Coordinates of C-alpha atoms in Angstrom, one line a residue:
Chain A
M1359 CA 35.9 -10.9 -8.4
T1360 CA 37.6 -11.9 -11.6
D1361 CA 35.7 -10.2 -14.4
S1362 CA 35.9 -10.6 -18.1
L1363 CA 33.5 -7.7 -18.8
T1364 CA 36.0 -5.0 -18.5
A1365 CA 38.6 -4.0 -21.1
P1366 CA 40.1 -0.6 -20.1
A1367 CA 42.8 -0.6 -17.5
E1368 CA 41.3 2.3 -15.6
T1369 CA 38.1 0.4 -14.9
Q1370 CA 39.9 -2.8 -14.1
A1371 CA 41.9 -0.9 -11.4
V1372 CA 38.8 0.5 -9.9
L1373 CA 37.0 -2.8 -9.8
S1374 CA 40.1 -4.4 -8.2
Y1375 CA 40.0 -1.7 -5.5
L1376 CA 36.3 -2.2 -4.9
T1377 CA 36.7 -5.9 -4.6
G1378 CA 39.4 -5.5 -2.0
L1379 CA 37.4 -2.9 -0.1
Q1380 CA 34.4 -5.2 0.2
Q1381 CA 36.7 -7.9 1.6
R1382 CA 38.5 -5.6 4.1
I1383 CA 35.2 -4.2 5.4
T1384 CA 33.5 -7.6 5.8
D1385 CA 36.6 -9.0 7.4
A1386 CA 36.6 -6.2 10.0
V1387 CA 32.9 -6.8 10.7
A1388 CA 33.3 -10.5 11.0
A1389 CA 36.0 -10.0 13.6
H1390 CA 33.3 -8.7 15.9
E1391 CA 31.1 -11.7 15.4
P1392 CA 31.9 -14.8 17.3
E1393 CA 29.0 -16.8 15.8
A1394 CA 27.3 -15.3 12.7
R1395 CA 29.0 -15.4 9.3
F1396 CA 28.7 -13.5 6.1
V1397 CA 26.7 -15.3 3.4
V1398 CA 28.4 -14.7 0.0
D1399 CA 26.1 -14.7 -2.9
E1400 CA 27.7 -14.3 -6.3
W1401 CA 25.1 -13.3 -8.9
Q1402 CA 25.1 -12.7 -12.6
K1403 CA 22.5 -11.1 -14.8
P1404 CA 21.0 -13.6 -17.2
P1405 CA 22.4 -13.4 -20.7
G1406 CA 20.1 -11.6 -23.1
E1407 CA 19.2 -8.8 -20.8
L1408 CA 20.1 -5.3 -21.9
L1409 CA 22.3 -4.6 -18.9
Q1410 CA 24.9 -7.3 -18.4
G1411 CA 26.6 -7.6 -15.1
R1412 CA 27.5 -9.5 -12.0
G1413 CA 28.0 -8.9 -8.4
R1414 CA 28.9 -10.2 -5.0
T1415 CA 26.4 -9.7 -2.2
M1416 CA 27.7 -10.3 1.3
I1417 CA 25.3 -10.3 4.1
L1418 CA 25.5 -11.1 7.8
E1419 CA 22.2 -11.5 9.6
G1420 CA 21.5 -12.2 13.3
G1421 CA 24.9 -11.3 14.6
A1422 CA 25.8 -10.4 18.1
V1423 CA 26.9 -6.8 17.2
F1424 CA 25.3 -6.4 13.8
E1425 CA 21.6 -7.5 13.5
R1426 CA 22.0 -7.0 9.7
A1427 CA 25.1 -6.0 7.8
G1428 CA 24.9 -6.0 4.0
V1429 CA 27.8 -5.1 1.6
G1430 CA 27.1 -5.3 -2.1
L1431 CA 29.6 -5.1 -4.9
S1432 CA 28.2 -4.8 -8.4
H1433 CA 29.5 -4.3 -11.9
V1434 CA 27.2 -3.7 -14.8
R1435 CA 27.7 -2.9 -18.4
G1436 CA 25.2 -1.4 -20.8
P1437 CA 25.2 -0.7 -24.6
Q1438 CA 24.1 3.0 -24.3
L1439 CA 24.5 5.6 -21.6
P1440 CA 21.0 6.9 -20.6
P1441 CA 20.3 10.5 -21.7
S1442 CA 20.2 11.6 -18.0
A1443 CA 23.9 10.7 -17.7
T1444 CA 25.1 12.8 -20.7
Q1445 CA 23.3 16.1 -20.3
H1446 CA 26.5 17.9 -19.9
R1447 CA 28.6 15.7 -22.2
P1448 CA 26.5 15.4 -25.4
E1449 CA 29.5 13.9 -27.3
L1450 CA 29.1 10.8 -25.1
A1451 CA 25.4 10.3 -25.8
G1452 CA 24.7 6.7 -26.6
A1453 CA 28.2 5.4 -25.7
P1454 CA 28.6 2.0 -24.0
F1455 CA 29.2 2.3 -20.3
E1456 CA 30.2 0.4 -17.2
A1457 CA 29.0 1.1 -13.7
M1458 CA 30.6 -0.4 -10.6
G1459 CA 30.3 0.2 -6.9
V1460 CA 30.4 -1.0 -3.3
S1461 CA 27.4 -0.1 -1.2
L1462 CA 26.8 -1.0 2.5
V1463 CA 24.3 -0.5 5.3
F1464 CA 24.9 -1.8 8.8
H1465 CA 22.1 -2.1 11.3
P1466 CA 23.6 -2.8 14.7
R1467 CA 21.6 -4.6 17.4
N1468 CA 22.5 -2.3 20.3
P1469 CA 20.4 0.9 20.0
Y1470 CA 23.3 2.9 21.2
V1471 CA 25.3 2.0 18.1
P1472 CA 24.3 4.1 15.1
T1473 CA 23.3 2.7 11.7
V1474 CA 25.7 3.5 9.0
H1475 CA 25.7 3.7 5.2
M1476 CA 28.6 4.0 2.8
N1477 CA 28.9 3.9 -1.0
V1478 CA 31.7 4.3 -3.5
R1479 CA 31.0 4.0 -7.2
M1480 CA 32.2 4.9 -10.7
L1481 CA 30.4 5.4 -14.0
A1482 CA 32.6 5.0 -17.1
A1483 CA 31.6 6.0 -20.6
L1484 CA 33.5 4.0 -23.2
P1485 CA 33.2 5.8 -26.5
A1486 CA 34.4 3.8 -29.5
G1487 CA 38.0 4.3 -30.3
D1488 CA 38.5 6.8 -27.5
S1489 CA 39.6 6.5 -23.9
A1490 CA 37.2 6.0 -21.1
V1491 CA 35.6 9.0 -19.4
C1492 CA 34.9 8.3 -15.7
W1493 CA 32.7 10.0 -13.1
F1494 CA 32.8 9.1 -9.4
G1495 CA 30.3 9.2 -6.6
G1496 CA 29.7 8.1 -3.1
G1497 CA 29.9 9.1 0.6
M1498 CA 29.0 7.9 4.0
D1499 CA 26.5 9.0 6.6
L1500 CA 25.6 8.1 10.2
T1501 CA 22.1 7.5 11.7
P1502 CA 22.2 7.3 15.5
Y1503 CA 19.2 6.4 17.6
Y1504 CA 20.7 7.9 20.8
G1505 CA 23.0 10.7 19.8
V1506 CA 26.4 11.1 21.4
R1507 CA 28.2 14.3 20.4
E1508 CA 31.7 12.8 20.6
D1509 CA 30.6 10.1 18.1
C1510 CA 29.1 12.6 15.6
V1511 CA 32.2 14.8 15.8
H1512 CA 34.5 11.7 15.3
F1513 CA 32.6 10.6 12.2
H1514 CA 32.6 14.1 10.6
Q1515 CA 36.2 14.7 11.6
T1516 CA 37.2 11.5 9.8
C1517 CA 35.2 12.5 6.7
H1518 CA 36.9 15.9 6.8
D1519 CA 40.4 14.5 7.2
V1520 CA 40.2 12.0 4.4
L1521 CA 39.0 14.7 2.0
Q1522 CA 41.4 17.4 3.2
P1523 CA 44.3 16.4 0.7
F1524 CA 41.8 17.0 -2.1
G1525 CA 41.1 20.6 -1.2
D1526 CA 39.6 22.7 1.5
D1527 CA 36.3 22.9 -0.3
K1528 CA 35.5 19.2 -0.5
Y1529 CA 34.3 18.5 3.1
P1530 CA 32.0 21.5 3.4
R1531 CA 30.5 20.9 -0.1
F1532 CA 30.1 17.2 0.3
K1533 CA 28.7 17.7 3.9
Q1534 CA 26.0 20.0 2.7
W1535 CA 25.3 17.7 -0.3
C1536 CA 24.8 14.9 2.2
D1537 CA 22.4 17.0 4.4
D1538 CA 20.5 18.0 1.3
Y1539 CA 20.2 14.4 0.0
F1540 CA 19.4 12.5 3.2
Y1541 CA 16.3 14.6 4.1
L1542 CA 12.8 13.2 4.7
K1543 CA 10.7 16.0 3.2
H1544 CA 7.5 14.4 4.4
R1545 CA 8.8 14.4 8.0
H1546 CA 10.7 17.6 7.8
E1547 CA 13.6 15.6 9.2
Q1548 CA 17.2 14.7 8.3
R1549 CA 17.7 10.9 8.1
G1550 CA 20.6 11.1 10.6
I1551 CA 23.5 13.3 11.4
G1552 CA 24.9 13.3 7.9
G1553 CA 28.4 12.8 6.7
I1554 CA 29.5 13.3 3.1
F1555 CA 27.9 12.7 -0.3
F1556 CA 29.0 13.5 -3.8
D1557 CA 28.1 12.5 -7.3
D1558 CA 29.2 13.0 -11.0
F1559 CA 32.6 13.9 -9.7
S1560 CA 35.4 14.4 -12.3
E1561 CA 37.1 17.6 -11.2
F1562 CA 40.6 16.2 -11.2
D1563 CA 42.4 13.9 -13.6
H1564 CA 41.4 10.2 -13.5
A1565 CA 44.2 9.2 -11.1
R1566 CA 43.3 11.9 -8.6
N1567 CA 39.6 11.4 -8.9
F1568 CA 40.2 7.7 -8.1
A1569 CA 42.5 8.6 -5.3
M1570 CA 39.7 10.6 -3.7
L1571 CA 37.3 7.7 -4.1
Q1572 CA 39.8 5.5 -2.4
A1573 CA 40.3 8.0 0.4
V1574 CA 36.5 7.9 1.1
G1575 CA 36.3 4.1 0.9
D1576 CA 39.4 3.6 3.1
G1577 CA 38.0 6.2 5.5
F1578 CA 34.9 4.2 6.3
L1579 CA 36.3 1.8 8.9
P1580 CA 38.2 4.4 10.9
A1581 CA 35.1 6.6 10.8
Y1582 CA 32.7 4.0 12.1
L1583 CA 34.4 1.2 14.0
P1584 CA 35.6 3.3 16.9
I1585 CA 32.0 4.3 17.5
V1586 CA 30.9 0.6 17.5
Q1587 CA 33.7 -0.2 19.9
R1588 CA 32.7 2.5 22.3
R1589 CA 28.9 1.7 22.3
K1590 CA 28.4 -1.9 21.6
D1591 CA 28.5 -3.1 25.2
Q1592 CA 26.3 -0.3 26.6
A1593 CA 23.3 -1.7 28.5
W1594 CA 19.9 -1.3 26.8
G1595 CA 16.3 -2.5 27.3
E1596 CA 12.8 -2.5 25.9
R1597 CA 12.6 1.3 25.9
E1598 CA 15.7 1.7 23.7
R1599 CA 14.7 -1.2 21.5
S1600 CA 11.3 0.3 20.9
F1601 CA 12.8 3.7 19.9
Q1602 CA 15.3 2.0 17.7
L1603 CA 12.6 0.0 15.8
Y1604 CA 10.5 3.2 15.4
R1605 CA 13.4 5.2 14.1
R1606 CA 14.3 2.4 11.7
G1607 CA 10.9 3.0 10.2
R1608 CA 12.3 6.4 9.0
Y1609 CA 15.2 4.6 7.4
V1610 CA 12.7 2.5 5.4
E1611 CA 10.6 5.5 4.5
F1612 CA 13.7 7.4 3.2
N1613 CA 15.0 4.5 1.2
L1614 CA 11.8 3.5 -0.4
V1615 CA 10.3 6.9 -1.0
W1616 CA 13.2 9.3 -1.5
D1617 CA 16.4 7.4 -2.3
R1618 CA 16.8 7.5 -6.1
G1619 CA 19.0 4.4 -6.2
T1620 CA 16.4 2.4 -4.3
H1621 CA 13.2 3.7 -5.6
F1622 CA 14.1 3.8 -9.3
G1623 CA 16.2 0.6 -9.0
L1624 CA 13.1 -1.2 -7.8
Q1625 CA 10.8 0.5 -10.4
S1626 CA 13.2 -0.3 -13.3
G1627 CA 13.9 -3.9 -12.7
G1628 CA 17.1 -3.9 -10.7
R1629 CA 18.0 -6.9 -8.5
T1630 CA 15.6 -6.5 -5.7
E1631 CA 17.4 -8.5 -3.0
S1632 CA 20.6 -6.5 -3.6
I1633 CA 18.8 -3.2 -3.6
L1634 CA 17.0 -4.0 -0.4
L1635 CA 20.2 -4.9 1.5
S1636 CA 19.7 -1.5 3.1
M1637 CA 16.5 -2.5 4.8
P1638 CA 16.6 -2.9 8.6
P1639 CA 16.0 -6.4 9.9
Q1640 CA 13.0 -5.1 11.8
A1641 CA 11.2 -1.8 11.9
S1642 CA 8.0 -0.4 13.5
W1643 CA 5.5 2.3 13.0
A1644 CA 3.2 4.1 15.5
Y1645 CA 0.8 6.9 15.1
R1646 CA 2.2 10.3 16.3
R1647 CA 4.6 8.7 18.7
G1648 CA 5.8 11.6 20.9
E1649 CA 8.8 11.8 23.1
Q1650 CA 9.0 13.1 26.7
P1651 CA 10.5 16.6 26.3
G1652 CA 14.2 16.5 27.4
S1653 CA 14.4 12.7 27.2
A1654 CA 17.3 11.0 25.4
E1655 CA 14.8 10.2 22.6
A1656 CA 13.6 13.8 22.4
R1657 CA 17.2 15.0 22.2
L1658 CA 17.7 13.1 19.0
Y1659 CA 15.2 15.4 17.4
T1660 CA 16.3 18.6 19.1
D1661 CA 20.1 18.2 19.4
F1662 CA 21.2 15.8 16.7
L1663 CA 19.0 15.6 13.6
P1664 CA 18.9 19.4 12.9
R1665 CA 21.7 20.3 10.5
Q1666 CA 24.7 21.7 12.2
D1667 CA 28.4 22.2 11.9
W1668 CA 29.9 19.3 13.8
L1669 CA 33.4 20.6 13.6
A1670 CA 32.7 24.1 14.9
A1671 CA 35.4 25.0 17.4
Chain B
M438 CA -18.0 15.4 11.0
T439 CA -19.9 18.6 10.6
D440 CA -18.4 20.5 7.8
S441 CA -18.8 24.0 6.5
L442 CA -16.6 23.4 3.4
T443 CA -19.3 21.8 1.3
A444 CA -22.1 23.5 -0.5
P445 CA -23.7 21.0 -3.0
A446 CA -26.2 18.6 -1.6
E447 CA -24.6 15.7 -3.5
T448 CA -21.3 16.0 -1.8
Q449 CA -22.9 16.7 1.6
A450 CA -24.8 13.4 1.3
V451 CA -21.6 11.5 0.4
L452 CA -19.7 13.0 3.3
S453 CA -22.5 12.1 5.6
Y454 CA -22.4 8.5 4.4
L455 CA -18.6 8.3 4.8
T456 CA -18.7 9.8 8.3
G457 CA -21.3 7.1 9.3
L458 CA -19.3 4.4 7.7
Q459 CA -16.1 5.3 9.6
Q460 CA -18.1 5.1 12.8
R461 CA -19.8 1.8 12.1
I462 CA -16.5 0.2 11.1
T463 CA -14.6 1.4 14.1
D464 CA -17.5 0.4 16.4
A465 CA -17.4 -3.1 15.0
V466 CA -13.6 -3.4 15.5
A467 CA -13.8 -1.9 19.0
A468 CA -16.4 -4.6 19.9
H469 CA -13.5 -7.2 19.5
E470 CA -11.2 -5.3 21.8
P471 CA -11.7 -5.5 25.5
E472 CA -8.8 -3.2 26.4
A473 CA -7.5 -1.1 23.5
R474 CA -9.5 2.0 22.3
F475 CA -9.5 4.0 19.1
V476 CA -7.7 7.3 19.4
V477 CA -9.6 10.0 17.6
D478 CA -7.6 12.7 16.0
E479 CA -9.5 15.5 14.3
W480 CA -7.2 17.5 12.1
Q481 CA -7.5 20.5 9.9
K482 CA -5.2 21.9 7.3
P483 CA -3.8 25.2 8.3
P484 CA -5.5 28.2 6.7
G485 CA -3.5 29.7 3.8
E486 CA -2.5 26.4 2.2
L487 CA -3.7 25.8 -1.3
L488 CA -5.7 22.7 -0.4
Q489 CA -8.1 23.3 2.4
G490 CA -9.5 20.4 4.3
R491 CA -10.1 18.4 7.5
G492 CA -10.3 14.9 8.6
R493 CA -10.8 12.4 11.3
T494 CA -8.1 9.8 11.9
M495 CA -9.1 6.9 14.1
I496 CA -6.5 4.5 15.1
L497 CA -6.3 1.6 17.5
E498 CA -2.8 0.3 18.4
G499 CA -1.8 -2.6 20.6
G500 CA -5.2 -4.4 20.6
A501 CA -5.8 -8.0 21.4
V502 CA -7.1 -8.8 17.9
F503 CA -5.8 -5.9 16.0
E504 CA -2.2 -4.9 16.4
R505 CA -2.8 -1.8 14.4
A506 CA -6.1 -0.7 12.9
G507 CA -6.3 2.8 11.2
V508 CA -9.4 4.3 9.6
G509 CA -9.0 7.7 8.1
L510 CA -11.7 10.1 6.9
S511 CA -10.7 13.1 4.9
H512 CA -12.3 15.9 3.0
V513 CA -10.3 18.4 1.1
R514 CA -11.2 21.2 -1.2
G515 CA -8.9 22.8 -3.9
P516 CA -9.3 25.8 -6.1
Q517 CA -8.4 24.0 -9.4
L518 CA -8.6 20.4 -10.6
P519 CA -5.1 19.1 -11.5
P520 CA -4.7 18.5 -15.3
S521 CA -4.4 14.7 -14.7
A522 CA -8.0 14.7 -13.4
T523 CA -9.6 16.3 -16.5
Q524 CA -7.9 14.6 -19.4
H525 CA -11.2 13.2 -20.6
R526 CA -13.3 16.2 -19.5
P527 CA -11.5 19.3 -20.8
E528 CA -14.5 21.5 -20.0
L529 CA -13.8 20.9 -16.3
A530 CA -10.2 22.0 -16.5
G531 CA -9.4 24.4 -13.7
A532 CA -12.7 24.0 -11.9
P533 CA -12.7 24.0 -8.1
F534 CA -13.0 20.5 -6.6
E535 CA -13.7 18.5 -3.5
A536 CA -12.3 15.1 -2.6
M537 CA -13.5 12.9 0.2
G538 CA -13.0 9.4 1.3
V539 CA -12.6 6.7 4.0
S540 CA -9.5 4.6 3.9
L541 CA -8.5 1.8 6.2
V542 CA -5.9 -0.9 6.8
F543 CA -6.1 -3.4 9.6
H544 CA -3.1 -5.4 10.7
P545 CA -4.3 -8.2 13.0
R546 CA -2.0 -9.7 15.6
N547 CA -2.7 -13.3 14.9
P548 CA -0.8 -14.4 11.7
Y549 CA -3.7 -16.5 10.7
V550 CA -5.9 -13.5 10.3
P551 CA -5.3 -11.6 7.0
T552 CA -4.5 -8.0 6.7
V553 CA -7.2 -6.0 5.0
H554 CA -7.5 -2.7 3.1
M555 CA -10.6 -0.8 2.1
N556 CA -11.2 2.5 0.5
V557 CA -14.2 4.5 -0.8
R558 CA -13.8 7.9 -2.2
M559 CA -15.4 10.6 -4.4
L560 CA -13.9 13.4 -6.4
A561 CA -16.3 16.2 -7.3
A562 CA -15.6 19.0 -9.8
L563 CA -17.6 22.1 -9.0
P564 CA -17.7 24.3 -12.2
A565 CA -19.0 27.8 -11.5
G566 CA -22.8 28.1 -12.1
D567 CA -23.2 24.4 -13.0
S568 CA -23.9 21.3 -11.0
A569 CA -21.2 19.1 -9.5
V570 CA -19.6 16.3 -11.6
C571 CA -18.6 13.4 -9.5
W572 CA -16.3 10.4 -9.9
F573 CA -16.1 7.5 -7.5
G574 CA -13.3 5.1 -6.6
G575 CA -12.4 2.5 -4.1
G576 CA -12.4 -1.2 -3.3
M577 CA -11.1 -3.7 -0.8
D578 CA -8.4 -6.4 -0.9
L579 CA -7.2 -9.1 1.4
T580 CA -3.6 -10.0 2.3
P581 CA -3.3 -13.3 4.1
Y582 CA -0.1 -14.7 5.6
Y583 CA -1.4 -18.2 5.9
G584 CA -3.9 -18.7 3.1
V585 CA -7.2 -20.5 3.7
R586 CA -9.2 -21.2 0.6
E587 CA -12.6 -20.8 2.3
D588 CA -11.6 -17.3 3.5
C589 CA -10.5 -16.2 0.1
V590 CA -13.7 -17.5 -1.5
H591 CA -15.8 -15.8 1.1
F592 CA -14.1 -12.5 0.6
H593 CA -14.4 -12.6 -3.2
Q594 CA -17.9 -13.9 -3.0
T595 CA -19.0 -11.0 -0.9
C596 CA -17.3 -8.5 -3.3
H597 CA -19.1 -10.2 -6.1
D598 CA -22.4 -10.1 -4.4
V599 CA -22.4 -6.5 -3.4
L600 CA -21.5 -5.5 -7.0
Q601 CA -24.0 -7.9 -8.7
P602 CA -27.0 -5.4 -8.6
F603 CA -24.8 -3.0 -10.7
G604 CA -24.2 -5.3 -13.6
D605 CA -22.6 -8.7 -14.3
D606 CA -19.4 -7.0 -15.6
K607 CA -18.5 -5.1 -12.4
Y608 CA -17.0 -7.9 -10.3
P609 CA -14.8 -9.4 -13.1
R610 CA -13.6 -5.9 -14.2
F611 CA -12.9 -4.6 -10.7
K612 CA -11.3 -7.9 -9.7
Q613 CA -8.9 -7.7 -12.5
W614 CA -8.2 -4.1 -11.9
C615 CA -7.4 -5.0 -8.3
D616 CA -5.0 -7.8 -9.4
D617 CA -3.3 -5.3 -11.8
Y618 CA -3.0 -2.6 -9.2
F619 CA -1.8 -4.5 -6.1
Y620 CA 1.2 -6.0 -7.8
L621 CA 4.8 -5.8 -6.7
K622 CA 6.6 -5.6 -10.0
H623 CA 10.0 -5.8 -8.3
R624 CA 9.1 -9.1 -6.6
H625 CA 6.9 -10.5 -9.4
E626 CA 4.3 -11.0 -6.8
Q627 CA 0.7 -10.0 -6.0
R628 CA 0.4 -8.1 -2.7
G629 CA -2.3 -10.5 -1.5
I630 CA -5.2 -12.5 -2.9
G631 CA -6.9 -9.4 -4.3
G632 CA -10.5 -8.3 -4.2
I633 CA -11.9 -5.4 -6.1
F634 CA -10.6 -2.0 -7.2
F635 CA -12.1 0.8 -9.3
D636 CA -11.3 4.4 -10.1
D637 CA -12.8 7.4 -12.0
F638 CA -16.2 5.6 -12.0
S639 CA -19.2 7.6 -13.4
E640 CA -21.0 5.1 -15.6
F641 CA -24.4 5.6 -14.0
D642 CA -26.2 8.7 -12.9
H643 CA -25.0 10.2 -9.6
A644 CA -27.5 8.4 -7.4
R645 CA -26.6 5.0 -8.8
N646 CA -22.9 5.7 -8.8
F647 CA -23.2 6.6 -5.1
A648 CA -25.3 3.6 -4.4
M649 CA -22.5 1.4 -5.8
L650 CA -20.0 3.1 -3.6
Q651 CA -22.2 2.5 -0.6
A652 CA -22.6 -1.2 -1.5
V653 CA -18.8 -1.5 -1.5
G654 CA -18.4 0.4 1.8
D655 CA -21.3 -1.5 3.4
G656 CA -19.8 -4.8 2.1
F657 CA -16.6 -4.4 4.0
L658 CA -17.6 -5.7 7.4
P659 CA -19.5 -8.8 6.0
A660 CA -16.5 -9.5 3.7
Y661 CA -13.9 -9.4 6.5
L662 CA -15.3 -9.9 10.0
P663 CA -16.3 -13.5 9.5
I664 CA -12.7 -14.3 8.6
V665 CA -11.5 -12.6 11.7
Q666 CA -14.0 -14.6 13.8
R667 CA -12.9 -17.9 12.3
R668 CA -9.1 -17.3 12.7
K669 CA -8.5 -15.0 15.6
D670 CA -8.2 -17.8 18.2
Q671 CA -6.1 -20.1 16.2
A672 CA -2.8 -20.9 18.0
W673 CA 0.4 -19.5 16.6
G674 CA 4.0 -19.2 17.7
E675 CA 7.4 -17.8 16.7
R676 CA 7.4 -19.4 13.3
E677 CA 4.1 -17.9 12.2
R678 CA 5.1 -14.5 13.7
S679 CA 8.4 -14.5 11.9
F680 CA 6.6 -15.2 8.5
Q681 CA 4.0 -12.5 9.3
L682 CA 6.6 -9.9 10.0
Y683 CA 8.5 -10.8 6.9
R684 CA 5.4 -10.7 4.7
R685 CA 4.5 -7.3 6.2
G686 CA 7.7 -6.1 4.7
R687 CA 6.1 -6.6 1.3
Y688 CA 3.1 -4.5 2.4
V689 CA 5.5 -1.7 3.3
E690 CA 7.3 -2.1 0.0
F691 CA 4.1 -2.0 -2.0
N692 CA 2.7 1.0 -0.2
L693 CA 5.9 3.1 -0.3
V694 CA 7.2 2.2 -3.7
W695 CA 4.1 1.5 -5.9
D696 CA 0.9 2.8 -4.3
R697 CA 0.2 6.1 -6.0
G698 CA -1.8 7.5 -3.1
T699 CA 1.0 6.9 -0.6
H700 CA 4.1 7.6 -2.7
F701 CA 2.8 10.8 -4.3
G702 CA 1.0 11.8 -1.1
L703 CA 4.3 11.8 0.8
Q704 CA 6.2 13.4 -2.1
S705 CA 3.6 16.2 -2.5
G706 CA 3.2 17.3 1.1
G707 CA 0.1 15.3 2.2
R708 CA -0.5 14.7 5.9
T709 CA 2.2 12.1 6.7
E710 CA 0.7 10.5 9.7
S711 CA -2.6 10.0 7.9
I712 CA -1.0 8.6 4.8
L713 CA 1.1 6.2 6.9
L714 CA -1.9 4.8 8.8
S715 CA -1.5 1.8 6.4
M716 CA 2.0 0.9 7.7
P717 CA 2.2 -2.3 9.8
P718 CA 3.1 -1.9 13.5
Q719 CA 6.2 -4.1 12.9
A720 CA 7.8 -5.5 9.8
S721 CA 11.0 -7.3 9.0
W722 CA 13.4 -8.0 6.1
A723 CA 15.7 -10.9 5.5
Y724 CA 18.0 -11.7 2.6
R725 CA 16.5 -14.3 0.2
R726 CA 14.3 -15.9 2.8
G727 CA 13.2 -19.2 1.3
E728 CA 10.4 -21.5 2.4
Q729 CA 10.4 -25.2 2.8
P730 CA 8.7 -26.6 -0.3
G731 CA 5.2 -27.7 0.5
S732 CA 5.1 -25.8 3.8
A733 CA 2.2 -23.6 4.8
E734 CA 4.5 -20.6 4.1
A735 CA 5.5 -21.9 0.7
R736 CA 1.9 -22.5 -0.2
L737 CA 1.2 -18.8 0.2
Y738 CA 3.4 -18.3 -2.9
T739 CA 2.3 -21.3 -4.9
D740 CA -1.4 -21.6 -4.1
F741 CA -2.6 -18.1 -3.0
L742 CA -0.7 -15.2 -4.4
P743 CA -0.9 -16.3 -8.0
R744 CA -3.9 -14.7 -9.7
Q745 CA -6.8 -16.9 -9.9
D746 CA -10.6 -17.1 -10.2
W747 CA -11.7 -17.6 -6.6
L748 CA -15.3 -18.1 -7.6
A749 CA -14.7 -20.9 -10.2
A750 CA -17.2 -23.7 -9.7

């Protein structure tokens, strides 16, 4: 995405990385899809709105492997940082800002392939006559329907390994942050088996903060694609489909009720179709659906959703 | 529901009305269903919680006419009215209270039969040594997939007629309140074709307030069942099903993002399965689904969802 909004070199470099990341990820997904294609929707906020910005939404629907795969890139600029963003940096209050990120959710067709979410983003304050101050956030997390221990360990191991160069503390902190964030309080349930999540990150200098963001973004395909490869041809039927649709209802509940980006985005006039890229293509609800104790469905609740250390020896 | 929570005769009478209403409505629905039956789930809040209460959830799933029909009755008691409830009545601040209501959502299988929602409820403050002070709320609203003018007029005419004995102003006020409330701001769309909605109502004496509540509750079956009768055998196929599932996604979005009862109920530890009785059995999402101009699907947006006076001569 060429972009005339941005002046500082730091933010231009991040935008360029994000643009390339969206392309690499959608290329990798498209390679699994003999028929379906990504629709590319370039959008721009109408002139005159307070927040100016543009984005590129890429979405594949009705694929052979992915029933719905949305990858959004957005870049917005506003005249004044909101107070919530400058609580710890009062000298930046009211500064112009830019926010940019790539966000994706993939809903596979085969119930044995987990749903996945990944996001990398940067918020830059641009105080007049001074250099940009940038914070980073993001992460990735996995939501299986039928848990497979090997897949969960692989996903977490990859998250661990990409963060390792940035310090021993990063994976455990961001893993717990993810568990805390992706929790459905009204169900007393985790959304999935977690992964990593971080926000407002600026512990290193800009170059190293950005390097960590890149490590996470670049880690997504190696964390997820091998799981898709292993499970996509596993046979499934009505039973698995029914459980998948029911569990996707939880995904909807989390995103619309608890996810701050989604809930406040919709309430505050964000671009609805981009925000709701995360919605599953289909979902279902049933009253007090119970699972046969010991069944594969019941094991999701007993063996996979409860928080645990996936990398314990 | 026999109930030992309630002391005052006023609240006992309302509870008794609500209990009978739930039974009458579920009997009327069951009469359409040769196979499926309502599951009756009597629940009680565990002792020791701040809010004490019980309820009867009745739900029919997988019926021939109704794919999912949930009718909840609940009755809770708390030690102290929340501040939001006593803004206009400071003398009642901190008084014990009771809240009771019947709430229902029916999701029919046939896309030509509209989804419907109805709720009647009462909040009673019980100041020590004084008589109960009661407020009433509720209403009903219709959400068609394929609009039929005659059905919309019938629904609104019935709402109008049941309120007419309580003053000329009631239907127009409550109709507008309903349009204002059931609005998806993030879609710039009404949820459906409206109906009536009111809250904090105490304009008459207790007996007449309660009589108005009963008129609304009793008006539900005559407002809705004739529409079900007229449309339930209309032929439909994949096209209508697809549009119904997509539009049900809007119902989910409204309830989880905008409906105060649902959103805050889930956030504040309400009984999840009862709150989510309103969810459709299945729903779908698609990116920027557009309708053929002039098609029956497009006409929902152009001719039915926009606010209008359904009773204009």
